[in-house]
CSV table of N, CA and C in Angstrom, one decimal:
chain,number,residue,atom,x,y,z
A,27,UNK,N,117.7,113.7,77.3
A,27,UNK,CA,118.1,114.9,77.2
A,27,UNK,C,118.9,115.5,77.9
A,28,UNK,N,119.8,116.5,77.1
A,28,UNK,CA,120.8,117.5,78.2
A,28,UNK,C,120.3,118.6,78.3
A,29,UNK,N,120.8,119.5,78.9
A,29,UNK,CA,120.2,120.8,79.0
A,29,UNK,C,120.2,121.5,77.7
A,30,UNK,N,121.1,121.1,76.9
A,30,UNK,CA,121.3,121.9,75.3
A,30,UNK,C,120.3,121.2,74.5
A,31,UNK,N,119.6,120.6,74.9
A,31,UNK,CA,118.6,119.4,74.4
A,31,UNK,C,118.7,118.6,73.2
A,32,UNK,N,120.3,118.2,73.2
A,32,UNK,CA,120.5,117.0,72.2
A,32,UNK,C,120.8,116.0,73.1
A,33,UNK,N,120.9,114.9,72.4
A,33,UNK,CA,121.1,113.5,73.1
A,33,UNK,C,122.6,113.6,74.1
A,34,UNK,N,122.4,112.7,75.3
A,34,UNK,CA,123.9,112.5,75.8
A,34,UNK,C,124.3,111.7,75.5
A,35,UNK,N,126.0,112.3,75.7
A,35,UNK,CA,127.2,111.7,74.9
A,35,UNK,C,127.5,110.1,75.9
A,36,UNK,N,128.2,109.7,75.0
A,36,UNK,CA,128.7,108.4,76.0
A,36,UNK,C,129.1,108.7,77.5
A,37,UNK,N,129.8,109.3,77.3
A,37,UNK,CA,130.5,110.0,78.5
A,37,UNK,C,129.5,110.1,79.8
A,38,UNK,N,128.5,111.2,79.0
A,38,UNK,CA,127.3,111.5,80.4
A,38,UNK,C,127.1,110.3,80.5
A,39,UNK,N,126.3,109.3,80.2
A,39,UNK,CA,125.5,108.0,79.8
A,39,UNK,C,126.6,107.2,81.0
A,40,UNK,N,127.8,107.4,81.1
A,40,UNK,CA,128.7,106.5,81.7
A,40,UNK,C,128.9,106.9,83.4
A,41,UNK,N,128.6,108.4,83.3
A,41,UNK,CA,128.5,109.2,84.8
A,41,UNK,C,127.2,108.8,85.1
A,42,UNK,N,126.2,108.9,84.5
A,42,UNK,CA,125.1,108.8,85.1
A,42,UNK,C,125.1,107.2,85.7
A,43,UNK,N,125.4,106.1,84.9
A,43,UNK,CA,125.7,104.8,85.4
A,43,UNK,C,126.5,104.6,86.4
A,44,UNK,N,127.6,105.0,86.6
A,44,UNK,CA,128.6,105.0,88.2
A,44,UNK,C,127.8,106.0,88.8
A,45,UNK,N,127.4,106.8,88.9
A,45,UNK,CA,126.6,107.5,89.7
A,45,UNK,C,125.6,106.5,90.4
A,46,UNK,N,124.8,106.5,90.0
A,46,UNK,CA,123.3,105.6,90.4
A,46,UNK,C,124.0,104.1,90.9
A,47,UNK,N,125.2,103.7,90.7
A,47,UNK,CA,125.9,102.4,91.2
A,47,UNK,C,126.4,102.7,92.4
A,48,UNK,N,127.2,104.3,92.6
A,48,UNK,CA,127.6,104.5,93.8
A,48,UNK,C,126.7,104.9,94.9
A,49,UNK,N,125.5,105.2,94.2
A,49,UNK,CA,124.4,105.9,95.5
A,49,UNK,C,123.6,104.3,95.5
A,50,UNK,N,123.6,103.8,94.9
A,50,UNK,CA,122.8,101.8,95.7
A,50,UNK,C,123.6,101.1,96.2
A,51,UNK,N,124.9,101.4,95.9
A,51,UNK,CA,126.1,100.7,97.1
A,51,UNK,C,126.3,101.3,98.3
A,52,UNK,N,126.5,102.5,98.1
A,52,UNK,CA,126.6,103.6,99.4
A,52,UNK,C,125.6,103.0,100.5
A,53,UNK,N,124.4,103.5,99.7
A,53,UNK,CA,122.8,103.5,100.4
A,53,UNK,C,123.0,101.8,101.1
A,54,UNK,N,123.1,101.1,100.4
A,54,UNK,CA,123.5,99.7,101.1
A,54,UNK,C,123.9,99.4,102.3
A,55,UNK,N,125.4,100.1,101.8
A,55,UNK,CA,126.2,99.8,103.2
A,55,UNK,C,125.6,100.5,104.0
A,56,UNK,N,125.0,101.4,104.0
A,56,UNK,CA,124.8,102.9,105.3
A,56,UNK,C,123.6,102.0,105.7
A,57,UNK,N,122.7,101.5,105.0
A,57,UNK,CA,121.6,100.7,105.5
A,57,UNK,C,122.3,99.2,106.6
A,58,UNK,N,122.9,98.6,106.0
A,58,UNK,CA,123.7,97.4,106.5
A,58,UNK,C,123.7,98.1,107.8
A,59,UNK,N,124.9,99.1,107.9
A,59,UNK,CA,125.5,99.1,108.9
A,59,UNK,C,124.4,99.7,110.5
A,60,UNK,N,123.8,100.4,109.6
A,60,UNK,CA,122.5,101.1,110.8
A,60,UNK,C,121.8,99.9,111.6
A,61,UNK,N,121.4,99.1,110.3
A,61,UNK,CA,120.7,98.1,110.9
A,61,UNK,C,121.5,97.2,111.9
A,62,UNK,N,122.5,97.2,111.9
A,62,UNK,CA,123.7,96.0,112.1
A,62,UNK,C,123.4,96.7,113.8
A,63,UNK,N,123.8,97.9,114.0
A,63,UNK,CA,124.1,98.7,115.2
A,63,UNK,C,122.9,98.9,115.8
A,64,UNK,N,121.6,98.9,115.2
A,64,UNK,CA,120.2,99.1,116.0
A,64,UNK,C,120.0,97.6,116.5
A,65,UNK,N,119.9,96.9,115.6
A,65,UNK,CA,119.3,95.6,115.3
A,65,UNK,C,119.9,94.6,116.0
A,66,UNK,N,121.5,94.9,116.2
A,66,UNK,CA,122.6,93.5,116.0
A,66,UNK,C,122.3,93.4,117.7
A,67,UNK,N,122.4,94.2,118.8
A,67,UNK,CA,122.4,93.9,120.1
A,67,UNK,C,120.9,92.7,120.4
A,68,UNK,N,120.1,92.9,119.6
A,68,UNK,CA,118.7,91.8,119.7
A,68,UNK,C,119.1,90.8,119.2
A,69,UNK,N,120.3,90.8,118.1
A,69,UNK,CA,120.3,89.3,117.7
A,69,UNK,C,121.9,88.6,118.5
A,70,UNK,N,122.5,89.5,119.1
A,70,UNK,CA,123.3,88.8,119.9
A,70,UNK,C,123.2,88.5,121.2
A,71,UNK,N,122.7,89.1,121.8
A,71,UNK,CA,122.2,88.9,123.7
A,71,UNK,C,121.1,88.8,123.7
A,72,UNK,N,121.3,88.2,125.0
A,72,UNK,CA,119.7,87.5,125.4
A,72,UNK,C,119.3,89.0,126.1
A,73,UNK,N,118.3,89.5,125.5
A,73,UNK,CA,117.6,90.6,126.1
A,73,UNK,C,115.5,90.2,126.5
A,74,UNK,N,115.0,90.9,127.3
A,74,UNK,CA,113.7,90.9,127.3
A,74,UNK,C,113.2,90.5,125.9
A,75,UNK,N,111.7,90.5,125.8
A,75,UNK,CA,111.3,89.9,124.6
A,75,UNK,C,110.6,91.1,123.7
A,76,UNK,N,110.7,92.4,124.7
A,76,UNK,CA,109.7,93.7,124.5
A,76,UNK,C,111.4,94.2,123.6
A,77,UNK,N,112.5,94.4,124.1
A,77,UNK,CA,113.1,95.2,123.7
A,77,UNK,C,114.1,94.4,122.6
A,78,UNK,N,113.8,93.2,122.5
A,78,UNK,CA,114.6,92.6,121.5
A,78,UNK,C,113.4,93.0,120.2
A,79,UNK,N,112.0,92.6,120.3
A,79,UNK,CA,110.9,93.5,119.1
A,79,UNK,C,111.6,95.0,119.0
A,80,UNK,N,111.8,95.7,119.8
A,80,UNK,CA,111.3,97.2,119.7
A,80,UNK,C,112.7,97.4,118.6
A,81,UNK,N,113.8,96.7,119.4
A,81,UNK,CA,115.2,96.9,118.4
A,81,UNK,C,114.8,96.3,117.2
A,82,UNK,N,114.9,95.4,116.6
A,82,UNK,CA,114.3,94.3,115.3
A,82,UNK,C,113.6,95.3,114.8
A,83,UNK,N,112.4,96.0,115.3
A,83,UNK,CA,111.5,96.8,114.6
A,83,UNK,C,112.1,97.8,113.9
A,84,UNK,N,112.9,98.6,115.3
A,84,UNK,CA,113.5,100.0,114.9
A,84,UNK,C,114.3,99.6,113.6
A,85,UNK,N,115.4,98.7,113.8
A,85,UNK,CA,116.4,98.6,112.6
A,85,UNK,C,115.2,98.4,110.9
A,86,UNK,N,114.5,97.3,111.3
A,86,UNK,CA,113.5,97.3,109.9
A,86,UNK,C,112.8,98.4,109.3
A,87,UNK,N,113.0,99.2,110.2
A,87,UNK,CA,112.1,100.5,109.7
A,87,UNK,C,113.4,101.7,109.5
A,88,UNK,N,114.7,101.8,110.3
A,88,UNK,CA,115.2,103.0,109.9
A,88,UNK,C,116.3,102.4,109.0
A,89,UNK,N,116.6,101.3,108.4
A,89,UNK,CA,117.2,100.7,107.4
A,89,UNK,C,116.8,101.0,105.9
A,90,UNK,N,115.8,101.1,105.7
A,90,UNK,CA,115.2,101.4,104.3
A,90,UNK,C,115.1,103.0,104.5
A,91,UNK,N,114.8,103.5,105.5
A,91,UNK,CA,114.8,105.0,105.1
A,91,UNK,C,115.5,105.6,104.8
A,92,UNK,N,116.9,104.8,105.7
A,92,UNK,CA,118.3,105.3,105.2
A,92,UNK,C,118.3,105.0,104.1
A,93,UNK,N,118.4,104.1,103.3
A,93,UNK,CA,118.6,103.7,102.2
A,93,UNK,C,117.8,104.6,100.9
A,94,UNK,N,116.5,104.9,101.2
A,94,UNK,CA,115.8,105.7,100.3
A,94,UNK,C,116.5,106.8,100.5
A,95,UNK,N,116.6,107.6,101.7
A,95,UNK,CA,117.4,109.1,101.5
A,95,UNK,C,118.8,108.9,101.1
A,96,UNK,N,119.6,107.9,101.2
A,96,UNK,CA,121.0,108.3,100.8
A,96,UNK,C,121.0,108.2,99.3
A,97,UNK,N,120.1,107.3,98.5
A,97,UNK,CA,120.2,107.1,97.0
A,97,UNK,C,119.6,108.4,96.7
A,98,UNK,N,118.4,109.3,97.2
A,98,UNK,CA,117.7,110.2,96.6
A,98,UNK,C,119.1,111.6,97.2
A,99,UNK,N,119.8,111.3,98.2
A,99,UNK,CA,120.8,112.4,98.2
A,99,UNK,C,122.1,112.6,97.3
A,100,UNK,N,122.3,111.1,97.1
A,100,UNK,CA,123.6,111.5,96.2
A,100,UNK,C,123.0,111.6,94.5
A,101,UNK,N,121.9,111.0,94.5
A,101,UNK,CA,121.5,111.4,93.0
A,101,UNK,C,120.7,112.9,92.7
A,102,UNK,N,120.3,113.5,94.1
A,102,UNK,CA,120.3,115.0,93.7
A,102,UNK,C,121.1,115.7,93.6
A,103,UNK,N,122.2,115.7,94.5
A,103,UNK,CA,123.5,116.3,94.1
A,103,UNK,C,124.3,116.3,93.2
A,104,UNK,N,124.1,114.8,92.4
A,104,UNK,CA,125.0,114.5,91.3
A,104,UNK,C,124.2,115.5,90.1
A,105,UNK,N,123.1,115.3,90.2
A,105,UNK,CA,122.5,116.2,89.2
A,105,UNK,C,122.6,117.7,89.4
A,106,UNK,N,122.4,118.6,90.0
A,106,UNK,CA,122.7,120.0,90.6
A,106,UNK,C,124.2,120.4,90.5
A,107,UNK,N,125.4,119.3,90.6
A,107,UNK,CA,126.5,119.7,90.9
A,107,UNK,C,126.8,120.5,89.7
A,108,UNK,N,127.7,121.4,89.4
A,108,UNK,CA,128.2,122.0,88.2
A,108,UNK,C,129.6,120.7,87.8
A,109,UNK,N,129.0,120.6,86.5
A,109,UNK,CA,130.3,119.3,86.0
A,109,UNK,C,131.4,120.2,85.4
A,110,UNK,N,132.4,119.5,84.9
A,110,UNK,CA,133.6,120.5,84.4
A,110,UNK,C,133.1,121.0,82.9
A,111,UNK,N,133.4,121.5,82.2
A,111,UNK,CA,132.8,122.1,80.8
A,111,UNK,C,133.8,121.2,80.1
A,112,UNK,N,135.0,120.6,80.2
A,112,UNK,CA,135.7,119.9,79.5
A,112,UNK,C,136.1,118.8,80.3
A,113,UNK,N,136.0,117.6,79.3
A,113,UNK,CA,136.2,116.0,79.6
A,113,UNK,C,137.7,116.1,80.3
A,114,UNK,N,137.6,115.5,81.1
A,114,UNK,CA,139.2,115.1,81.4
A,114,UNK,C,139.3,116.4,82.9
A,115,UNK,N,139.0,117.5,82.5
A,115,UNK,CA,139.2,118.4,83.6
A,115,UNK,C,138.2,119.0,84.5
A,116,UNK,N,138.9,119.3,86.0
A,116,UNK,CA,138.0,119.7,86.8
A,116,UNK,C,138.2,121.2,87.3
A,117,UNK,N,137.0,121.5,88.0
A,117,UNK,CA,136.8,122.8,88.2
A,117,UNK,C,137.7,123.5,89.3
A,118,UNK,N,138.3,124.6,89.3
A,118,UNK,CA,139.6,125.2,90.2
A,118,UNK,C,139.3,125.0,91.4
A,119,UNK,N,138.0,124.6,91.6
A,119,UNK,CA,137.6,125.5,93.6
A,119,UNK,C,137.0,123.8,93.7
A,120,UNK,N,137.3,122.5,92.6
A,120,UNK,CA,136.6,121.4,92.9
A,120,UNK,C,137.4,120.7,94.2
């Protein structure tokens, strides 16, 4: 339901779908980059066992946390953002 109590238009549903896709894709990309940056040295270099375990576990913890945080921040920002009053037009200060 929209804020005025009616059903969502096709354009509103499409905008939500695109925003969810963007949130998931950008979150997956960011999580992969963080995992690669943190755990990459353990995968490519011969490090002591303790260091390898630490880096792999840190990557396995940070990547999903970043994924969830990114999805939530994108969707919350979309929900609270002022949308243009007329389709196809942008706000002057956007």
